Coordinates of C-alpha atoms and ligand atoms in Angstrom, one line a residue:
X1 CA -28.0 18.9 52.8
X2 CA -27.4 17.3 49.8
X3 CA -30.9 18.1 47.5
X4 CA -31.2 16.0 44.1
X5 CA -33.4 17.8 41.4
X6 CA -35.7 16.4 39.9
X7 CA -35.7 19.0 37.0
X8 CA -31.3 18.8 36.5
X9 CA -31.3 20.3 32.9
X10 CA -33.6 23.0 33.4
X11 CA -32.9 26.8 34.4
X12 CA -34.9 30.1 33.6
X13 CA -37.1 30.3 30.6
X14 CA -35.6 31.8 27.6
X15 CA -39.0 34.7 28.3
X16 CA -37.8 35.6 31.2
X17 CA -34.4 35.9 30.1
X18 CA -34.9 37.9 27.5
X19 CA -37.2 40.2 29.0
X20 CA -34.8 41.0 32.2
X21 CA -32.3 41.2 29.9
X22 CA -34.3 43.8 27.4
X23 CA -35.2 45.6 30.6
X24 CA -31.6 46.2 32.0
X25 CA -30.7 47.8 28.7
X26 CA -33.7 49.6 27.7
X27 CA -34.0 47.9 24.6
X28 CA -38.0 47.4 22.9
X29 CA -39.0 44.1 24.1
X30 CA -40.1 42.1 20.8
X31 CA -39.1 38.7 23.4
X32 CA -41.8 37.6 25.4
X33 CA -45.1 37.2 24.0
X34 CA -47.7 39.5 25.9
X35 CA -49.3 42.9 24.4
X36 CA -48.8 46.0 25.3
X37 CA -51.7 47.8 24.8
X38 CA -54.9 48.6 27.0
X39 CA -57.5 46.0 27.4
X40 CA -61.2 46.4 26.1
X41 CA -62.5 48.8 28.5
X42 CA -65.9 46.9 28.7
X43 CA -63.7 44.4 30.2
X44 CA -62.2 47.1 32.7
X45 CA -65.8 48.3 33.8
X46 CA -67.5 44.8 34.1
X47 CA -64.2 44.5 36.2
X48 CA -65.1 47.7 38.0
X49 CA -68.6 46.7 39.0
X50 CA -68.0 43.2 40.0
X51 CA -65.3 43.8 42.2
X52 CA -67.4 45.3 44.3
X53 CA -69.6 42.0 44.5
X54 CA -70.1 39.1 46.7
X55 CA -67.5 37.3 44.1
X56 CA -65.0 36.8 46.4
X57 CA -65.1 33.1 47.9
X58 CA -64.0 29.4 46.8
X59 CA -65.6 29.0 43.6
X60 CA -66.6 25.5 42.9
X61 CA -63.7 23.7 41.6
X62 CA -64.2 22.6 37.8
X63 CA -65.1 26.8 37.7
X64 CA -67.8 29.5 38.2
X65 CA -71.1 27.8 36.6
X66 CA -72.3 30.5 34.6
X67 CA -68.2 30.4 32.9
X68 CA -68.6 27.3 31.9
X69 CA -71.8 27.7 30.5
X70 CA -71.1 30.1 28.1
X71 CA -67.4 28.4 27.5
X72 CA -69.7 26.0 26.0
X73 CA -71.8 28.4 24.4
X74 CA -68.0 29.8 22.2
X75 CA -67.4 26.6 21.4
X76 CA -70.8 26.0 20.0
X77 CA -70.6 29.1 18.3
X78 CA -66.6 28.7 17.3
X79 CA -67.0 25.2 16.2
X80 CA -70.4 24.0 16.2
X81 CA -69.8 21.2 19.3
X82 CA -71.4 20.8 21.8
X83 CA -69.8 20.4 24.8
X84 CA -71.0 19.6 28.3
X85 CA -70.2 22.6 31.1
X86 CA -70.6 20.1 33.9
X87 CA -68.7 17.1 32.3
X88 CA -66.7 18.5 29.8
X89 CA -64.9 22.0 30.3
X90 CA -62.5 22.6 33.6
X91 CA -61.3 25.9 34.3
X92 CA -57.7 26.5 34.6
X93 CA -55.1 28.9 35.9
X94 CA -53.7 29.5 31.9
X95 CA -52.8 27.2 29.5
X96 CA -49.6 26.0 31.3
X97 CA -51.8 24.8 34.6
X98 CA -54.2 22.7 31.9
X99 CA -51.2 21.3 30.4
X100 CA -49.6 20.6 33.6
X101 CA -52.6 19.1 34.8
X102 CA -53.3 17.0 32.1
X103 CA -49.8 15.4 32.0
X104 CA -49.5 14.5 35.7
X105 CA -53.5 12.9 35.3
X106 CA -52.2 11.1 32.4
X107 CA -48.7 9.9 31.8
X108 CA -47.8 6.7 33.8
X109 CA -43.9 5.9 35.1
X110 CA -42.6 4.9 31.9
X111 CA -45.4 6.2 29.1
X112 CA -43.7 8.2 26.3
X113 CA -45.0 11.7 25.4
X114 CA -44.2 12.8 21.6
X115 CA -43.6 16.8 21.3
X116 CA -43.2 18.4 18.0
X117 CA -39.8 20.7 18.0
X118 CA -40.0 23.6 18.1
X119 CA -41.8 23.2 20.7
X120 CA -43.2 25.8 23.7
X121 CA -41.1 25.6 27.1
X122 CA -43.8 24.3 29.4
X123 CA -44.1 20.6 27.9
X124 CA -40.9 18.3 28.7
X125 CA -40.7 19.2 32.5
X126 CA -44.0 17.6 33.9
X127 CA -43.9 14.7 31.5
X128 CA -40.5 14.1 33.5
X129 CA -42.1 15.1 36.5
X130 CA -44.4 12.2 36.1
X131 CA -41.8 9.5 35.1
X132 CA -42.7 10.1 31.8
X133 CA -40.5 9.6 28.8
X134 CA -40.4 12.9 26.3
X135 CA -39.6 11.8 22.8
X136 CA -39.0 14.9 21.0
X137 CA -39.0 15.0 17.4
X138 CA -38.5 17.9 14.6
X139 CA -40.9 19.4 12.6
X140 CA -40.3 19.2 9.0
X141 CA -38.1 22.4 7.2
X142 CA -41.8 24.4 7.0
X143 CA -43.0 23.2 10.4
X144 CA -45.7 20.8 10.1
X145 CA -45.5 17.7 11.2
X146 CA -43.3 14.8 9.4
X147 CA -45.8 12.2 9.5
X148 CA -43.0 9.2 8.6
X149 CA -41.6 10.4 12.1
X150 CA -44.1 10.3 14.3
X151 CA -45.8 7.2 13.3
X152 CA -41.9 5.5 13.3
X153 CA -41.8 7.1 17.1
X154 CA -45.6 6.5 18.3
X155 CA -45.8 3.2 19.7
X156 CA -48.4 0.9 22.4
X157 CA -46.4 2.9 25.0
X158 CA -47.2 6.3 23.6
X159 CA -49.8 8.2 25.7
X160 CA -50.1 11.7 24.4
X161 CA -48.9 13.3 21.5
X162 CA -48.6 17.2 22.0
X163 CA -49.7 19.1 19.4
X164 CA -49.6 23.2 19.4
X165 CA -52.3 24.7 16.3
X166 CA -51.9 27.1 15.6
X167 CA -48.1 27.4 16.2
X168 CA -45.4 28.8 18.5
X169 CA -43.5 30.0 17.6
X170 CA -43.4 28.8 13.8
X171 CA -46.6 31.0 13.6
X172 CA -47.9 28.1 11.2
X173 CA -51.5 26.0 10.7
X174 CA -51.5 22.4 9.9
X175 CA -53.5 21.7 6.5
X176 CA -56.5 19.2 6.0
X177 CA -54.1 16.2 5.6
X178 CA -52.1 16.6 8.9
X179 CA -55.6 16.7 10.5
X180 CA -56.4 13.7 9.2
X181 CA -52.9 12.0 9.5
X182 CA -53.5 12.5 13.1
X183 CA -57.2 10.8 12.9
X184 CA -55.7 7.9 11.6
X185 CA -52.8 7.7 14.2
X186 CA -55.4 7.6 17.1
X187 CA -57.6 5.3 15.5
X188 CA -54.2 2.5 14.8
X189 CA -53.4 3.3 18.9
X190 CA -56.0 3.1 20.9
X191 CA -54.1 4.5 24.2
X192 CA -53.1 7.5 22.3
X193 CA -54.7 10.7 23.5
X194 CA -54.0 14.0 21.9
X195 CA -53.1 17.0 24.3
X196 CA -54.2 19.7 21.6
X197 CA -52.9 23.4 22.7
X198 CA -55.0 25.7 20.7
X199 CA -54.1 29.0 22.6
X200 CA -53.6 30.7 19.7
X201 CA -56.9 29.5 18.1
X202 CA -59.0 33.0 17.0
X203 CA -55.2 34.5 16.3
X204 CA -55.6 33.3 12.6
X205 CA -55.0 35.6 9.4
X206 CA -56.0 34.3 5.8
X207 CA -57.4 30.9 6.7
X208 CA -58.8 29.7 9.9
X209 CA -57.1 26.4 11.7
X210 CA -58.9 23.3 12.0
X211 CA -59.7 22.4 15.6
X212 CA -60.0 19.3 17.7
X213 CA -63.0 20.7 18.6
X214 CA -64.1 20.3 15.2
X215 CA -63.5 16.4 14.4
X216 CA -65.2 13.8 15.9
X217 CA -62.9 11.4 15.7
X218 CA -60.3 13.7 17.4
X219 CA -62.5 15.2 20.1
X220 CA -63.2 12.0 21.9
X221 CA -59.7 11.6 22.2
X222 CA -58.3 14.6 22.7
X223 CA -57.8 17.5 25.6
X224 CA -58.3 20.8 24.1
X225 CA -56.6 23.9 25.8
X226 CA -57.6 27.4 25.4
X227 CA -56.0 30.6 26.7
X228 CA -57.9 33.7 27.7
X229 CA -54.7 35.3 28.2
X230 CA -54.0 35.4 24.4
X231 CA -57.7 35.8 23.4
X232 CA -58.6 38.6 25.6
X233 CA -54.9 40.3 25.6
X234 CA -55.0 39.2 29.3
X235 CA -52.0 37.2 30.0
X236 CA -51.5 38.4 33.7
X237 CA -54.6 37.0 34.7
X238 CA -53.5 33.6 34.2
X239 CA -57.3 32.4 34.0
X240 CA -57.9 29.5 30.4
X241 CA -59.4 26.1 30.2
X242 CA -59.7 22.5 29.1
X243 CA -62.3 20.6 27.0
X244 CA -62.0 17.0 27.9
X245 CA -64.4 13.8 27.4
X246 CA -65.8 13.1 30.7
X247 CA -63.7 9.8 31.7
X248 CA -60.6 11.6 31.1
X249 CA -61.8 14.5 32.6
X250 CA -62.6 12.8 36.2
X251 CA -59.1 12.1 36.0
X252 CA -57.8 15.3 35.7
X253 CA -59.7 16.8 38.1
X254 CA -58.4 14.5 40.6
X255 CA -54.9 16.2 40.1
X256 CA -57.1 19.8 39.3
X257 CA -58.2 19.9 43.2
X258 CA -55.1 19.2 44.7
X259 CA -53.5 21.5 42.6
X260 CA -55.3 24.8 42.3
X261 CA -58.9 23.7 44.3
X262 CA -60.5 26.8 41.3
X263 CA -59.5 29.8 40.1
X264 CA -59.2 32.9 40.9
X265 CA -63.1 34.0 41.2
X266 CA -63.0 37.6 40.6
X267 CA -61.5 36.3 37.1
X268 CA -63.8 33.8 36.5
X269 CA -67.0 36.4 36.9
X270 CA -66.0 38.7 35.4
X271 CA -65.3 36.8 32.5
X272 CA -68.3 35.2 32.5
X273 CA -69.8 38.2 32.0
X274 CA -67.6 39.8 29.2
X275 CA -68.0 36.1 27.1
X276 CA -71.1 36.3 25.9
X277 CA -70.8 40.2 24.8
X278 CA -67.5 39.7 23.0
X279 CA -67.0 38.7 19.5
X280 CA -63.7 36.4 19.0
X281 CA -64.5 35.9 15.2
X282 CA -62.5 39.8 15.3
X283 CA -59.2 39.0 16.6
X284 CA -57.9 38.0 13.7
X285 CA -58.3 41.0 12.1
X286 CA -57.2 42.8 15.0
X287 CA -53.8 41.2 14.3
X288 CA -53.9 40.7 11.2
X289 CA -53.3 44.6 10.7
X290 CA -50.4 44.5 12.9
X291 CA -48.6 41.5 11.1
X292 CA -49.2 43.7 7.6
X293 CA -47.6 46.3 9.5
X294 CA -44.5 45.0 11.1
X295 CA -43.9 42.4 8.1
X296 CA -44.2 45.6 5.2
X297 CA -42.0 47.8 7.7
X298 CA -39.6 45.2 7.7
X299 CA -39.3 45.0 4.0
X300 CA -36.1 46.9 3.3
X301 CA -34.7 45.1 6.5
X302 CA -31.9 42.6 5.6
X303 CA -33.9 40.4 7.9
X304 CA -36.0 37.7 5.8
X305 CA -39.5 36.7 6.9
X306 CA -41.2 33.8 7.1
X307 CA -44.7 33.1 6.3
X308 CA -47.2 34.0 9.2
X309 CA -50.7 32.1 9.3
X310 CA -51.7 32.5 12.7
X311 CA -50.3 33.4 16.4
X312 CA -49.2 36.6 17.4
X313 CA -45.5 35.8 16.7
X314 CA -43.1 36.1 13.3
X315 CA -40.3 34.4 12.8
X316 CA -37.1 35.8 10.8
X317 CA -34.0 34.6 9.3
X318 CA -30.7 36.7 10.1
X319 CA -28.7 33.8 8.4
X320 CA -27.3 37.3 5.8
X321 CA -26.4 39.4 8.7
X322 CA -24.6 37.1 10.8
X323 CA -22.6 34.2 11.2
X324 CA -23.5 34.1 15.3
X325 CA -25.5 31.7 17.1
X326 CA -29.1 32.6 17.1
X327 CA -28.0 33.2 21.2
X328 CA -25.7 35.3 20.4
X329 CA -27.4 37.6 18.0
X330 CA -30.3 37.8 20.3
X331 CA -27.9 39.0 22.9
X332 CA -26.5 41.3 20.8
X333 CA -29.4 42.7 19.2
X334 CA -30.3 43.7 22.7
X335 CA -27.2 45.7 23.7
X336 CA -26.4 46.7 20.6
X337 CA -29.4 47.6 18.4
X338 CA -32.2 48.1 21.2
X339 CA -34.3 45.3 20.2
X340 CA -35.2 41.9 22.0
X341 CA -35.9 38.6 20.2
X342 CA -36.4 34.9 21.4
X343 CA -33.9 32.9 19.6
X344 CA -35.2 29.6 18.2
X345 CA -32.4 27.3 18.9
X346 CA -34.0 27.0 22.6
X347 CA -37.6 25.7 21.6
X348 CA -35.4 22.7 19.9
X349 CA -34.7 19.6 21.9
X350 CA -30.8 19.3 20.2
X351 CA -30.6 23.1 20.2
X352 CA -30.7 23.2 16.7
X353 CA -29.5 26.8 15.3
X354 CA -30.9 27.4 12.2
X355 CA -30.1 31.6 12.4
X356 CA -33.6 32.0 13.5
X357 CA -35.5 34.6 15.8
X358 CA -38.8 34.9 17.0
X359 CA -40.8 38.7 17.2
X360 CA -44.1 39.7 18.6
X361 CA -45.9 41.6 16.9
X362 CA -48.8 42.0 19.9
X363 CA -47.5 45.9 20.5
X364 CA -49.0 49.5 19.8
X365 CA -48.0 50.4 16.2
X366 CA -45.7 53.4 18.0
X367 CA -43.6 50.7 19.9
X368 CA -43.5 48.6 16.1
X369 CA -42.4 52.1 14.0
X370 CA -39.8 52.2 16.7
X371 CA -39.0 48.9 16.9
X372 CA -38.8 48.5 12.7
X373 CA -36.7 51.5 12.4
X374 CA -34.0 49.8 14.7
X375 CA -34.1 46.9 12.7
X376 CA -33.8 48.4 9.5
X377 CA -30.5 49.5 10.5
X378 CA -28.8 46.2 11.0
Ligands
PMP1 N1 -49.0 27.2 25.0 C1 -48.5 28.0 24.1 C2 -48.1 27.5 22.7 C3 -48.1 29.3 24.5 O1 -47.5 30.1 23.6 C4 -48.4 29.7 25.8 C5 -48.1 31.2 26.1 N2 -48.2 31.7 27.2 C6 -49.1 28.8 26.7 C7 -49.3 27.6 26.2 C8 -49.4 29.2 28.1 O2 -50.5 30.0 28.1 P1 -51.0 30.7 29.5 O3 -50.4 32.0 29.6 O4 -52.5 30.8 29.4 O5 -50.6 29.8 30.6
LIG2 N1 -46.1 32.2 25.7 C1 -45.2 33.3 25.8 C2 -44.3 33.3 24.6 O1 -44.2 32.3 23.9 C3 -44.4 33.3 27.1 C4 -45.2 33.1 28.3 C5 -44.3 33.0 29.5 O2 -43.4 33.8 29.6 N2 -44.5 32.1 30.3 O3 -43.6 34.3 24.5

């Protein structure tokens, strides 16, 4: 049988790479982003008493009713918007279903799709998956958007523009003026849509990011996507969702029930539960105190830092260490220092090495001492 792909240029992700990889040679695994410390335990014992519920069955497919009801009621409180649960908010399995969803409602044969490089793993492949036509351009040297690029690449044909805010992996926040650079894109193209992943959105350290959710010139054109996985430290349960005005939200449901039906209901109660006792407004803070804490142990490291506004994530330059490929180094940080990284190179459409590696920092401060002291050798 002769079988064509339809995905020819792509293999594993890079995260599961590096975290097989970390795993074969017992090395800390600083790769993939996912914590790896307990949950809330109110979240374990709502868990623990719904379980044994009548929660079992088909929820109905936009999401459990009382979820979406007080999705709205965070994003009233988050950004002051108010949002329809029944029009407005579809529940997703993760981020990357919401994304996936939204492309395959969206792009037609032949639209083009701007992403920003570096940019996360899970946009190109169902923009090609839908005939679509990536156009991938770089952020600028401190990685917010280069405004003469996009609006030279954004055309009639361009449907979405991807934007990630706050950012992996730069760990950066767009200011004011990109936020309203993008206002005045969508108002010159009126078939522009924004496909704004916020996953990281209460991850955010000195100043907060500004949010679709938050303009109104934005919101009616964009889809917003949210991650419980990253707000709740939850990133098995593969449970998020998307804010979307309601004619572009009957679209993507169309492609929502053929993909998933709903999600996983014990998930969705459960969380609906836990939302309204849960204050977001902390996590920050939460991580905040670990960034301090890897970034000052990492201060007699020959490794130099980058700034860190948001996400869980911390980017570092090797360039005085090592001539190698960020690939390389990564590979060799593993086997021969005990540490996994995510080299940068592979969230660049032209691979672009600029001696770059991403760390989590979403790890007990035991697995960071252990971690930094590694590192500080090199
Ligand atoms: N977008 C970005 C920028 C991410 O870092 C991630 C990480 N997982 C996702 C989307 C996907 O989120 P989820 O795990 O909820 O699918
Ligand atoms: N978002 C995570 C990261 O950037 C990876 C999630 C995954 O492995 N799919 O590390």
């Amino acid at each position: 049988m002769k079988l064509t792909s339809k995905l020819p240029l792509v293999g594993t992700t890079i995260f599961t790479v590096m975290s097989k990889m970390a795993l074969e040679h017992n090395a800390i695994n600083l790769s993939q982003g996912f914590p790896n410390f307990p949950v809330d335990s109110l979240l374990i014992d709502i868990l623990k008493l719904k379980v044994s519920e009548n929660i079992h069955q088909y929820n109905p497919m936009a999401g459990n009713p009382l979820l979406l009801q007080n999705i709205s009621e965070l994003i009233q409180k988050s950004y002051n918007r108010n949002v329809s649960p029944e029009k407005e908010i579809l529940v997703t399995a993760g981020a990357t279903q919401a994304i996936f969803t939204t492309i395959q409602a969206l792009v037609h044969s032949g639209d083009e799709v701007v992403i920003l490089d570096p940019s996360y793993d899970c946009y190109e492949s169902p923009i090609l998956l839908a005939d679509g036509i990536p156009k991938r351009i770089p952020l600028d040297s401190n990685f917010l958007p280069d405004w003469q690029l996009i609006n030279d690449t954004v055309n009639a044909k361009t449907r979405l523009i991807i934007t990630n805010n706050p950012h992996n992996p730069s760990g950066k926040i767009w200011t004011e003026s990109d936020v309203v650079e993008l206002e005045t894109l969508v108002q010159k193209y009126p078939n522009l849509l924004v496909l704004s992943d916020e996953v990281y959105e209460y991850i955010t350290f000195e100043n907060k990011h500004i949010s679709a959710h938050e303009r109104t010139i934005l919101h009616e054109r964009s889809i917003v996507v949210s991650s419980f996985g990253k707000t709740f430290h939850i990133t098995g349960w593969k449970i998020g969702y998307l804010v979307a005005p309601e004619e572009i939200m009957l679209e993507i449901k169309k492609v929502h029930q053929f993909l998933v039906f709903c999600v996983n209901s014990v998930a969705q109660s459960v969380l609906a539960d836990y939302l309204p006792k849960v204050d977001t407004s902390k996590l920050g803070e939460f991580y905040q105190e670990k960034r301090d804490f890897f970034r000052n142990g990492l201060v007699n490291s020959r490794f130099k830092l980058l700034d860190c506004e948001g996400t869980y994530f911390q980017l570092a330059s090797y360039a005085i260490i090592s001539n190698e490929s960020d690939i390389d180094f990564t590979k060799r940080l593993i086997t021969d220092f005990g540490v996994a990284a995510i080299p940068l190179s592979v969230f660049n459409a032209d691979n672009a090495d600029h001696r770059l590696i991403r760390f989590c920092f979403a790890k007990d401060n035991l697995t960071l001492t252990n971690a930094m002291e590694k590192l500080c050798k090199i």
